[in-house]
C-alpha cells in the first residue's frame, strides 16, 4: 500500500514467445515482484502475453522465457484487478534487465524509446561531423600542405613536418579528455557534446581561411599548429562523450550495438572527408594550391549548424542523473581506484589507432610519394574501405553483445598483426587492384573488429561517476602514443632503414603489448554498468 492507502498499480509483463519451464516463470515473477516493491511501483504482479497470443494464465507463463537479457514490463493502473480490460490505464514502461551475476534492475524505458533514438541520431551526426573536421586535415595535408606551409624544406623533411602538425592534434587530445572528462563527470554529458562540436567546427573553418606561408611567412605555420591543437582538444572530449550517452541509455543486451553505431560515425566522417579530398584532387595543381584545398574546411560551417540543432534536442543520460554520488576530482579518483583499467585502455587504444593510421593515413603519403601510386587510387581505396567499415561496425557491435567484447578485440589484434607482415609488400606491388584490396581489408574489415568493440568495452570498465574521465585518460593518451605518432614514426623508420620491415615490427610490438594488457581485463558484455 502507498501512503494514501491505495494499492500500487500491478506490473504486466509483455514478453516474446519461447520455450521455458513453469519453474522459471515463477522465478521471473518473483524477481519482478521484489524489484517492483523495492522501487515502490507495485505490490502485485501479473504476467501478460505478447501481442497476438492468448491471455490465459498458462499461456502467459509459457511466454516468460526470454533469450535476450531484458524483458519489458508494462506498469498499468487496473480498474478491475481480476481481468484485463480496456479500462486499464498505462502509467509507465519499465524494463527488467538481468545479468550474469543474478542482479536485475528496472529502468525507465521512455528514454530507451524516442529519447534513445534521438541520442543515437544526434550523437552519430555530431560525431561524424567532428571526425570529418579532424580527418580532412589528414587527407588534405599530405597532398598540399608541404608546399603551402613548409616550402623551405626538402620533400622528405616537409612530409615529416606535415605529419608532425598532424600529431599536434593528437597531443591535444589528452588535455581535452581531462578537461571535458572532468565537466562531463561533474555536470553531465550533454553540455560537453555541444561544446566540443562548436569548438571543432570553428577551428576547422579557421584553417580554411588561413593565409599561406607565401603570404605571411611563419605566422601561417604557427596558426596552423594552434588550430590543429584546438581540433584535437575538442575531439578529446567528443570521442568519449557520445559513446557514453549511447551505452548509458541502452538496454544491457544492446550496449555493444548502440556504441558501435556511434563508433561508425568515425568511418562516416572519413567517408565525407574522402569524398571531399577525392573531388579536389581532380583539380589542376594550380587551382588546388590556390583555392581548392580550402573548400573542404569551409564546408564544416553548414555541418556544424546541423549538428548543433540535433544536439540541442537531446536530454541528459538517465544513468548519469541517477548516479548515487559524484567525485569531487574525477581524474584523481579514477587514477586512485581504477588505474588498472586505465592501463588496459591505454595499451589497447595504442594498438587500435596505430593500425588504422599506419594502413590508411600513412599509406596515402607513402604510396603516392615513395612508390608512385596515383593519388586517386589510394584516395578511392580509403573511401571504399570506410564505406565497408560503416556497414561492418554496427554488425560487429551487435555481435559483441552475443559473444563478448574481449574476444572480438583480441581477434582483431591478432589478425591486424598478421596482416602487417604482408600489407606493405602488397602496396609495393603498385597494382591498383591489390593496393585497393589491401586498404579495404585493413581499414574496412580488420580495424572495425577493434574500433567498434571499444566503444562499449572501455566505458564498461569504469563506474558512472568517473566513467568519462577514466575512459578519456586511457584512451586519449593511447591515441597520442599510438595513432598520433604512428605516421611520424613510420616515416622516420622508412627514412632511416629504406624498408618497411621496421614499421611492421613496430606495430607487432604494439599488438603484443595490447594482448598482454587485455589478459588482465574481464569480459563485460553480460554485466551491468558499474556504479
Coordinates of C-alpha atoms in Angstrom, one line a residue:
X1 CA 0.0 0.0 0.0
X2 CA 1.2 3.5 -0.7
X3 CA 1.0 6.4 1.7
X4 CA -2.5 7.4 0.5
X5 CA -3.8 3.9 1.4
X6 CA -4.3 2.8 -2.2
X7 CA -2.6 -0.2 -3.8
X8 CA 0.2 0.4 -6.2
X9 CA -0.6 -0.5 -9.8
X10 CA 0.3 -4.0 -10.8
X11 CA 3.1 -4.9 -13.2
X12 CA 2.1 -6.6 -16.5
X13 CA 5.0 -8.3 -18.3
X14 CA 5.0 -8.1 -22.1
X15 CA 7.3 -10.7 -23.5
X16 CA 8.1 -12.7 -26.6
X17 CA 7.3 -16.4 -27.2
X18 CA 9.9 -19.1 -26.3
X19 CA 10.2 -22.4 -24.5
X20 CA 10.6 -22.3 -20.8
X21 CA 9.5 -24.1 -17.6
X22 CA 6.8 -23.1 -15.2
X23 CA 9.6 -23.0 -12.5
X24 CA 11.4 -20.3 -14.5
X25 CA 8.2 -18.4 -15.0
X26 CA 7.6 -18.4 -11.2
X27 CA 11.2 -17.3 -10.6
X28 CA 10.8 -14.4 -13.0
X29 CA 7.6 -13.3 -11.5
X30 CA 9.2 -13.4 -8.0
X31 CA 12.1 -11.2 -9.2
X32 CA 9.6 -8.7 -10.8
X33 CA 7.7 -8.6 -7.5
X34 CA 10.8 -8.0 -5.5
X35 CA 12.1 -5.1 -7.6
X36 CA 8.7 -3.6 -8.0
X37 CA 8.2 -3.4 -4.3
X38 CA 11.7 -2.1 -3.7
X39 CA 11.2 0.8 -6.1
X40 CA 7.7 1.5 -4.9
X41 CA 5.9 0.7 -8.2
X42 CA 3.6 -2.1 -7.3
X43 CA 2.5 -4.6 -4.6
X44 CA 1.1 -7.0 -7.2
X45 CA 2.4 -8.5 -10.4
X46 CA 0.6 -10.1 -13.3
X47 CA 2.0 -11.6 -16.4
X48 CA 0.5 -10.7 -19.8
X49 CA 1.4 -12.5 -23.1
X50 CA 2.9 -10.8 -26.1
X51 CA 0.6 -9.2 -28.6
X52 CA -1.2 -11.8 -30.7
X53 CA -1.2 -14.6 -28.1
X54 CA -3.9 -15.8 -25.8
X55 CA -4.3 -14.2 -22.4
X56 CA -4.8 -17.3 -20.2
X57 CA -2.5 -17.6 -17.2
X58 CA -0.9 -20.8 -18.5
X59 CA -0.2 -19.2 -21.9
X60 CA 1.3 -16.1 -20.3
X61 CA 3.6 -18.2 -18.1
X62 CA 4.8 -20.1 -21.1
X63 CA 5.9 -16.8 -22.7
X64 CA 8.2 -15.8 -19.9
X65 CA 11.3 -17.5 -21.4
X66 CA 13.4 -14.8 -23.0
X67 CA 16.6 -15.1 -25.0
X68 CA 17.7 -11.5 -24.6
X69 CA 18.9 -10.2 -21.2
X70 CA 16.0 -7.8 -20.9
X71 CA 12.2 -8.0 -20.5
X72 CA 9.7 -5.2 -20.9
X73 CA 7.3 -4.6 -18.1
X74 CA 4.1 -2.5 -18.6
X75 CA 3.0 -0.7 -15.4
X76 CA -0.8 -0.3 -15.5
X77 CA -3.4 1.0 -13.2
X78 CA -6.1 -1.6 -13.3
X79 CA -9.8 -0.6 -12.8
X80 CA -10.6 -4.3 -12.3
X81 CA -7.6 -6.3 -10.9
X82 CA -9.2 -9.7 -11.7
X83 CA -9.1 -9.4 -15.5
X84 CA -7.5 -7.5 -18.3
X85 CA -9.9 -5.0 -19.9
X86 CA -10.0 -1.7 -21.8
X87 CA -10.3 0.4 -18.7
X88 CA -6.7 -0.2 -17.7
X89 CA -4.6 2.9 -18.0
X90 CA -0.9 2.7 -19.0
X91 CA 1.2 4.5 -16.4
X92 CA 4.8 3.9 -17.5
X93 CA 7.0 1.5 -19.2
X94 CA 9.9 -0.2 -17.4
X95 CA 12.5 -2.7 -18.4
X96 CA 13.8 -5.5 -16.3
X97 CA 17.5 -6.1 -17.1
X98 CA 19.0 -9.4 -15.9
X99 CA 22.8 -10.1 -15.8
X100 CA 25.1 -13.0 -15.3
X101 CA 25.7 -12.1 -11.7
X102 CA 22.0 -12.6 -11.0
X103 CA 21.3 -8.9 -10.4
X104 CA 18.4 -7.1 -12.0
X105 CA 17.1 -3.6 -12.2
X106 CA 14.0 -1.8 -13.5
X107 CA 14.9 1.2 -15.7
X108 CA 12.8 3.8 -17.4
X109 CA 12.0 2.7 -20.9
X110 CA 10.8 6.1 -22.0
X111 CA 14.4 7.1 -22.6
X112 CA 15.0 3.8 -24.3
X113 CA 12.5 4.6 -27.0
X114 CA 12.2 8.0 -28.6
X115 CA 14.8 9.7 -26.5
X116 CA 17.3 6.9 -27.1
X117 CA 16.7 7.2 -30.9
X118 CA 17.3 10.9 -30.7
X119 CA 20.5 10.4 -28.7
X120 CA 21.8 7.9 -31.3
X121 CA 20.9 10.1 -34.2
X122 CA 22.3 13.3 -32.7
X123 CA 25.4 11.5 -31.4
X124 CA 26.1 9.9 -34.8
X125 CA 25.6 13.0 -36.8
X126 CA 27.6 15.2 -34.5
X127 CA 30.4 12.7 -34.1
X128 CA 30.6 12.2 -37.9
X129 CA 30.9 16.0 -38.4
X130 CA 33.7 16.1 -35.8
X131 CA 35.6 13.2 -37.4
X132 CA 35.1 14.9 -40.8
X133 CA 36.7 18.0 -39.4
X134 CA 39.6 16.1 -37.9
X135 CA 40.3 13.7 -40.8
X136 CA 40.0 16.3 -43.6
X137 CA 43.3 17.6 -42.3
X138 CA 44.9 14.1 -42.5
X139 CA 43.7 13.7 -46.1
X140 CA 44.4 17.1 -47.5
X141 CA 47.7 17.9 -45.6
X142 CA 49.8 15.2 -47.3
X143 CA 48.7 16.4 -50.7
X144 CA 49.4 20.2 -50.5
X145 CA 50.4 21.4 -47.0
X146 CA 54.1 20.7 -47.5
X147 CA 54.1 23.2 -50.3
X148 CA 51.7 25.7 -48.7
X149 CA 53.1 25.9 -45.1
X150 CA 56.5 24.2 -45.3
X151 CA 58.0 25.3 -48.6
X152 CA 61.6 25.8 -47.3
X153 CA 62.1 22.1 -46.6
X154 CA 63.0 19.2 -49.0
X155 CA 60.2 16.8 -49.8
X156 CA 61.0 14.2 -47.1
X157 CA 61.5 16.8 -44.3
X158 CA 58.4 18.7 -45.4
X159 CA 56.4 15.4 -45.2
X160 CA 57.7 14.8 -41.7
X161 CA 56.7 18.4 -40.7
X162 CA 53.2 17.8 -42.1
X163 CA 52.8 14.7 -40.0
X164 CA 54.3 16.5 -37.0
X165 CA 51.5 19.1 -37.2
X166 CA 49.1 16.2 -37.7
X167 CA 50.4 14.7 -34.4
X168 CA 49.8 18.0 -32.6
X169 CA 46.1 17.3 -32.8
X170 CA 46.7 14.0 -31.0
X171 CA 48.9 15.6 -28.4
X172 CA 46.0 17.9 -27.6
X173 CA 43.5 15.1 -27.1
X174 CA 44.6 14.1 -23.5
X175 CA 44.1 17.7 -22.4
X176 CA 40.7 17.8 -24.0
X177 CA 39.9 14.5 -22.4
X178 CA 40.9 15.6 -19.0
X179 CA 39.0 18.9 -19.1
X180 CA 35.9 17.6 -20.7
X181 CA 36.0 14.5 -18.7
X182 CA 36.0 16.5 -15.5
X183 CA 33.0 18.5 -16.5
X184 CA 31.3 15.5 -18.1
X185 CA 31.5 13.6 -14.8
X186 CA 30.5 16.6 -12.8
X187 CA 27.9 18.4 -14.9
X188 CA 26.8 15.8 -17.4
X189 CA 27.5 14.5 -20.9
X190 CA 25.0 16.7 -22.9
X191 CA 26.7 20.1 -22.4
X192 CA 30.1 18.6 -23.4
X193 CA 28.7 17.3 -26.7
X194 CA 27.5 20.7 -27.7
X195 CA 30.7 22.5 -26.6
X196 CA 33.1 20.1 -28.5
X197 CA 31.0 20.3 -31.7
X198 CA 31.2 24.1 -31.8
X199 CA 34.9 24.2 -30.9
X200 CA 35.8 21.7 -33.6
X201 CA 33.7 23.4 -36.2
X202 CA 35.1 26.9 -35.6
X203 CA 38.7 25.6 -35.7
X204 CA 38.2 23.8 -39.0
X205 CA 36.6 26.8 -40.6
X206 CA 39.5 28.9 -39.4
X207 CA 42.0 26.5 -41.1
X208 CA 40.2 27.1 -44.4
X209 CA 40.6 30.8 -44.0
X210 CA 44.3 30.8 -43.2
X211 CA 46.8 32.7 -45.3
X212 CA 49.7 30.5 -46.6
X213 CA 53.4 30.8 -45.8
X214 CA 53.9 32.7 -49.1
X215 CA 51.6 35.4 -47.8
X216 CA 52.5 35.9 -44.1
X217 CA 55.5 33.7 -43.6
X218 CA 56.0 31.7 -40.4
X219 CA 52.8 33.2 -38.9
X220 CA 50.8 30.9 -41.2
X221 CA 52.6 27.8 -39.9
X222 CA 52.2 28.8 -36.3
X223 CA 48.5 29.5 -36.8
X224 CA 48.0 26.1 -38.4
X225 CA 49.6 24.3 -35.5
X226 CA 47.4 26.2 -33.0
X227 CA 44.2 25.4 -34.8
X228 CA 45.2 21.8 -35.1
X229 CA 45.7 21.8 -31.3
X230 CA 42.2 23.2 -30.9
X231 CA 40.8 20.4 -33.1
X232 CA 42.5 17.8 -31.0
X233 CA 41.4 19.4 -27.8
X234 CA 37.7 19.2 -28.9
X235 CA 38.0 15.6 -30.2
X236 CA 39.4 14.6 -26.8
X237 CA 36.0 15.2 -25.3
X238 CA 33.8 14.3 -28.3
X239 CA 35.2 10.8 -28.9
X240 CA 34.2 9.7 -25.4
X241 CA 31.0 11.7 -24.6
X242 CA 28.9 10.5 -27.5
X243 CA 29.7 6.8 -26.8
X244 CA 28.9 7.2 -23.1
X245 CA 25.5 8.7 -23.9
X246 CA 24.8 5.8 -26.2
X247 CA 25.6 3.0 -23.7
X248 CA 24.1 4.7 -20.7
X249 CA 20.7 4.9 -22.4
X250 CA 20.7 1.4 -23.9
X251 CA 19.4 -1.9 -22.6
X252 CA 22.0 -4.3 -21.3
X253 CA 21.8 -6.5 -24.3
X254 CA 22.2 -3.7 -26.9
X255 CA 25.0 -1.6 -25.4
X256 CA 27.5 -3.0 -27.9
X257 CA 25.3 -2.3 -30.9
X258 CA 24.4 1.3 -29.7
X259 CA 28.1 2.2 -29.0
X260 CA 29.1 0.7 -32.4
X261 CA 26.6 3.0 -34.1
X262 CA 28.3 6.0 -32.6
X263 CA 31.7 4.5 -33.5
X264 CA 30.5 4.1 -37.1
X265 CA 30.3 7.9 -37.2
X266 CA 34.1 7.8 -37.5
X267 CA 34.1 6.0 -40.8
X268 CA 31.1 8.1 -41.9
X269 CA 33.2 11.3 -41.2
X270 CA 36.1 9.8 -43.1
X271 CA 33.8 8.9 -46.0
X272 CA 32.6 12.6 -46.1
X273 CA 36.2 13.8 -45.9
X274 CA 37.3 11.3 -48.5
X275 CA 34.6 12.4 -51.0
X276 CA 35.8 16.0 -50.4
X277 CA 39.5 15.1 -50.9
X278 CA 38.7 13.0 -53.9
X279 CA 36.9 15.8 -55.6
X280 CA 39.6 18.4 -55.0
X281 CA 42.4 16.0 -56.0
X282 CA 40.9 16.2 -59.6
X283 CA 41.5 19.9 -59.8
X284 CA 44.5 21.2 -61.7
X285 CA 47.5 21.6 -59.4
X286 CA 47.4 25.4 -59.6
X287 CA 43.7 25.6 -58.6
X288 CA 44.3 23.0 -55.9
X289 CA 47.1 25.1 -54.3
X290 CA 45.3 28.5 -54.7
X291 CA 41.7 27.8 -53.5
X292 CA 40.7 24.2 -53.9
X293 CA 42.2 23.0 -50.6
X294 CA 40.1 25.5 -48.6
X295 CA 36.7 24.2 -49.7
X296 CA 36.5 21.0 -47.6
X297 CA 37.4 23.0 -44.5
X298 CA 34.8 25.7 -45.1
X299 CA 32.0 23.2 -45.7
X300 CA 32.3 22.5 -42.0
X301 CA 30.2 25.6 -41.3
X302 CA 27.0 24.0 -42.7
X303 CA 27.6 20.7 -41.0
X304 CA 28.2 22.3 -37.5
X305 CA 24.9 24.1 -37.7
X306 CA 23.1 20.8 -38.4
X307 CA 24.9 19.0 -35.6
X308 CA 24.2 21.8 -33.1
X309 CA 20.5 21.7 -33.9
X310 CA 20.3 18.0 -33.3
X311 CA 22.2 18.1 -30.0
X312 CA 20.2 20.8 -28.5
X313 CA 17.2 18.5 -28.7
X314 CA 18.6 15.6 -26.6
X315 CA 18.3 15.1 -22.9
X316 CA 20.9 14.1 -20.3
X317 CA 21.8 10.4 -19.7
X318 CA 19.4 8.8 -17.1
X319 CA 22.3 6.8 -15.8
X320 CA 24.3 9.9 -15.0
X321 CA 21.3 11.6 -13.5
X322 CA 20.8 8.6 -11.3
X323 CA 24.4 8.3 -10.1
X324 CA 24.5 7.9 -6.3
X325 CA 27.3 10.4 -5.9
X326 CA 29.8 12.5 -7.9
X327 CA 33.5 12.5 -7.5
X328 CA 35.0 15.8 -6.4
X329 CA 38.0 15.4 -8.7
X330 CA 37.2 12.6 -11.1
X331 CA 40.7 12.3 -12.5
X332 CA 42.3 11.7 -9.1
X333 CA 39.5 9.3 -8.2
X334 CA 39.9 7.4 -11.5
X335 CA 43.7 7.0 -11.1
X336 CA 43.4 6.0 -7.4
X337 CA 40.7 3.4 -7.8
X338 CA 40.8 2.2 -11.4
X339 CA 44.4 2.6 -12.6
X340 CA 44.5 -1.0 -13.9
X341 CA 41.5 -0.3 -16.2
X342 CA 43.2 2.9 -17.4
X343 CA 46.3 1.0 -18.4
X344 CA 44.3 -1.7 -20.2
X345 CA 42.5 1.0 -22.2
X346 CA 45.8 2.8 -22.9
X347 CA 47.6 -0.2 -24.4
X348 CA 44.6 -1.4 -26.3
X349 CA 44.0 2.0 -27.8
X350 CA 47.6 2.4 -28.8
X351 CA 47.4 -0.8 -30.9
X352 CA 44.0 0.0 -32.4
X353 CA 44.7 3.6 -33.5
X354 CA 48.2 2.8 -34.8
X355 CA 46.9 0.1 -37.1
X356 CA 44.4 2.5 -38.7
X357 CA 46.9 5.3 -39.1
X358 CA 49.6 3.1 -40.5
X359 CA 47.4 1.4 -43.0
X360 CA 45.2 4.4 -44.0
X361 CA 46.8 7.8 -43.3
X362 CA 50.5 7.0 -43.6
X363 CA 49.9 4.9 -46.8
X364 CA 48.5 7.9 -48.6
X365 CA 51.8 9.7 -48.5
X366 CA 54.0 6.5 -48.7
X367 CA 52.2 5.1 -51.7
X368 CA 52.0 8.3 -53.7
X369 CA 55.3 9.9 -52.8
X370 CA 57.6 6.9 -52.4
X371 CA 56.0 4.3 -54.7
X372 CA 54.5 6.4 -57.3
X373 CA 50.9 5.1 -56.9
X374 CA 48.4 7.6 -58.3
X375 CA 46.6 9.7 -55.7
X376 CA 43.2 8.8 -57.0
X377 CA 43.8 5.1 -56.4
X378 CA 44.7 5.5 -52.8
X379 CA 42.0 8.0 -52.0
X380 CA 39.3 5.9 -53.6
X381 CA 40.5 2.8 -51.7
X382 CA 40.4 4.7 -48.4
X383 CA 36.9 5.9 -49.3
X384 CA 35.6 2.4 -50.1
X385 CA 37.3 1.0 -47.0
X386 CA 35.4 3.3 -44.8
X387 CA 32.1 2.6 -46.6
X388 CA 32.7 -1.1 -45.8
X389 CA 33.5 -0.2 -42.2
X390 CA 30.4 1.9 -41.9
X391 CA 28.3 -1.2 -42.6
X392 CA 30.5 -3.6 -40.7
X393 CA 30.8 -1.8 -37.4
X394 CA 27.2 -1.9 -36.2
X395 CA 27.1 -5.6 -37.1
X396 CA 30.3 -6.2 -35.1
X397 CA 28.9 -4.3 -32.2
X398 CA 25.8 -6.4 -32.2
X399 CA 28.0 -9.5 -32.5
X400 CA 29.9 -8.3 -29.4
X401 CA 26.6 -8.3 -27.4
X402 CA 26.4 -12.1 -28.2
X403 CA 29.9 -13.4 -27.9
X404 CA 31.7 -10.7 -25.8
X405 CA 33.8 -7.6 -26.4
X406 CA 37.2 -9.0 -25.2
X407 CA 37.1 -12.0 -27.6
X408 CA 36.5 -9.8 -30.6
X409 CA 39.1 -7.2 -29.7
X410 CA 41.7 -9.9 -29.2
X411 CA 40.8 -11.4 -32.6
X412 CA 41.2 -8.0 -34.2
X413 CA 44.7 -7.5 -32.7
X414 CA 45.8 -11.0 -33.9
X415 CA 44.6 -10.5 -37.4
X416 CA 46.0 -7.0 -37.6
X417 CA 49.4 -8.1 -36.5
X418 CA 49.5 -10.9 -39.1
X419 CA 48.2 -8.6 -41.9
X420 CA 51.0 -6.1 -41.3
X421 CA 53.5 -8.8 -42.3
X422 CA 52.3 -8.6 -45.9
X423 CA 50.5 -5.2 -46.1
X424 CA 53.4 -3.0 -47.4
X425 CA 54.6 -5.7 -49.7
X426 CA 51.2 -5.7 -51.4
X427 CA 51.2 -1.9 -51.6
X428 CA 54.7 -2.0 -53.1
X429 CA 53.4 -4.1 -56.0
X430 CA 51.8 -0.8 -57.3
X431 CA 49.0 -2.9 -58.7
X432 CA 45.7 -1.0 -58.5
X433 CA 43.5 -3.9 -57.6
X434 CA 46.0 -5.3 -55.0
X435 CA 46.6 -2.0 -53.3
X436 CA 42.9 -1.2 -53.1
X437 CA 42.1 -4.7 -51.7
X438 CA 44.8 -4.4 -49.1
X439 CA 43.5 -1.0 -47.9
X440 CA 39.8 -2.1 -47.9
X441 CA 40.6 -5.3 -45.8
X442 CA 42.8 -3.4 -43.4
X443 CA 40.7 -0.3 -42.7
X444 CA 37.3 -1.7 -43.6
X445 CA 37.2 -5.2 -42.0
X446 CA 40.2 -5.8 -39.7
X447 CA 40.2 -2.4 -37.9
X448 CA 36.5 -2.4 -37.1
X449 CA 36.9 -5.5 -35.1
X450 CA 38.8 -3.4 -32.5
X451 CA 37.2 0.1 -33.1
X452 CA 33.6 -0.9 -33.0
X453 CA 34.1 -3.1 -29.9
X454 CA 36.0 -0.5 -27.8
X455 CA 33.0 1.9 -27.8
X456 CA 31.2 -0.3 -25.3
X457 CA 34.1 -2.3 -23.8
X458 CA 36.1 0.6 -22.4
X459 CA 33.3 2.5 -20.7
X460 CA 32.0 -0.7 -19.1
X461 CA 35.3 -1.0 -17.2
X462 CA 34.5 2.2 -15.1
X463 CA 31.7 3.3 -12.7
X464 CA 29.4 6.1 -13.7
X465 CA 30.9 8.9 -11.5
X466 CA 34.3 8.5 -13.1
X467 CA 33.5 6.8 -16.4
X468 CA 34.1 9.9 -18.7
X469 CA 37.4 10.7 -17.1
X470 CA 38.7 7.2 -16.7
X471 CA 38.0 6.3 -20.4
X472 CA 39.4 9.6 -21.5
X473 CA 42.7 9.3 -19.7
X474 CA 43.5 5.8 -21.0
X475 CA 42.0 6.4 -24.5
X476 CA 43.4 9.8 -25.3
X477 CA 47.0 9.1 -24.0
X478 CA 46.8 5.8 -26.0
X479 CA 45.8 7.8 -29.1
X480 CA 48.8 10.2 -28.6
X481 CA 51.4 7.4 -28.3
X482 CA 49.6 5.2 -30.9
X483 CA 47.8 6.8 -33.9
X484 CA 49.1 10.3 -33.3
X485 CA 52.8 9.2 -33.5
X486 CA 52.4 6.3 -36.0
X487 CA 52.7 8.2 -39.3
X488 CA 55.7 10.2 -37.9
X489 CA 57.4 7.1 -36.6
X490 CA 56.7 5.2 -39.8
X491 CA 58.1 8.0 -42.0
X492 CA 61.2 8.2 -39.8
X493 CA 61.8 4.5 -39.7
X494 CA 61.5 4.3 -43.5
X495 CA 63.9 7.2 -43.9
X496 CA 66.5 5.5 -41.7
X497 CA 66.2 1.9 -43.0
X498 CA 64.8 2.3 -46.5
X499 CA 62.4 -0.7 -45.9
X500 CA 59.1 -1.3 -44.3
X501 CA 60.2 -4.2 -42.1
X502 CA 60.9 -1.8 -39.2
X503 CA 57.4 -0.4 -39.5
X504 CA 55.9 -3.9 -39.4
X505 CA 58.0 -4.8 -36.3
X506 CA 56.9 -1.6 -34.6
X507 CA 53.2 -2.5 -35.0
X508 CA 53.6 -6.1 -33.9
X509 CA 55.3 -4.9 -30.7
X510 CA 52.3 -2.6 -30.0
X511 CA 49.8 -5.5 -30.6
X512 CA 51.7 -7.8 -28.3
X513 CA 51.6 -5.2 -25.5
X514 CA 47.9 -4.8 -26.0
X515 CA 47.2 -8.5 -25.8
X516 CA 49.2 -8.7 -22.5
X517 CA 47.2 -5.8 -21.1
X518 CA 43.8 -7.3 -22.1
X519 CA 44.7 -10.5 -20.4
X520 CA 44.1 -8.7 -17.1
X521 CA 40.6 -7.4 -18.3
X522 CA 37.3 -9.1 -17.6
X523 CA 34.5 -9.7 -20.1
X524 CA 31.8 -7.0 -19.6
X525 CA 29.1 -7.7 -22.2
X526 CA 26.9 -9.6 -19.8
X527 CA 27.5 -7.4 -16.7
X528 CA 25.6 -4.4 -15.7
X529 CA 27.2 -0.9 -15.8
X530 CA 29.3 -0.2 -12.8
X531 CA 28.1 2.5 -10.4

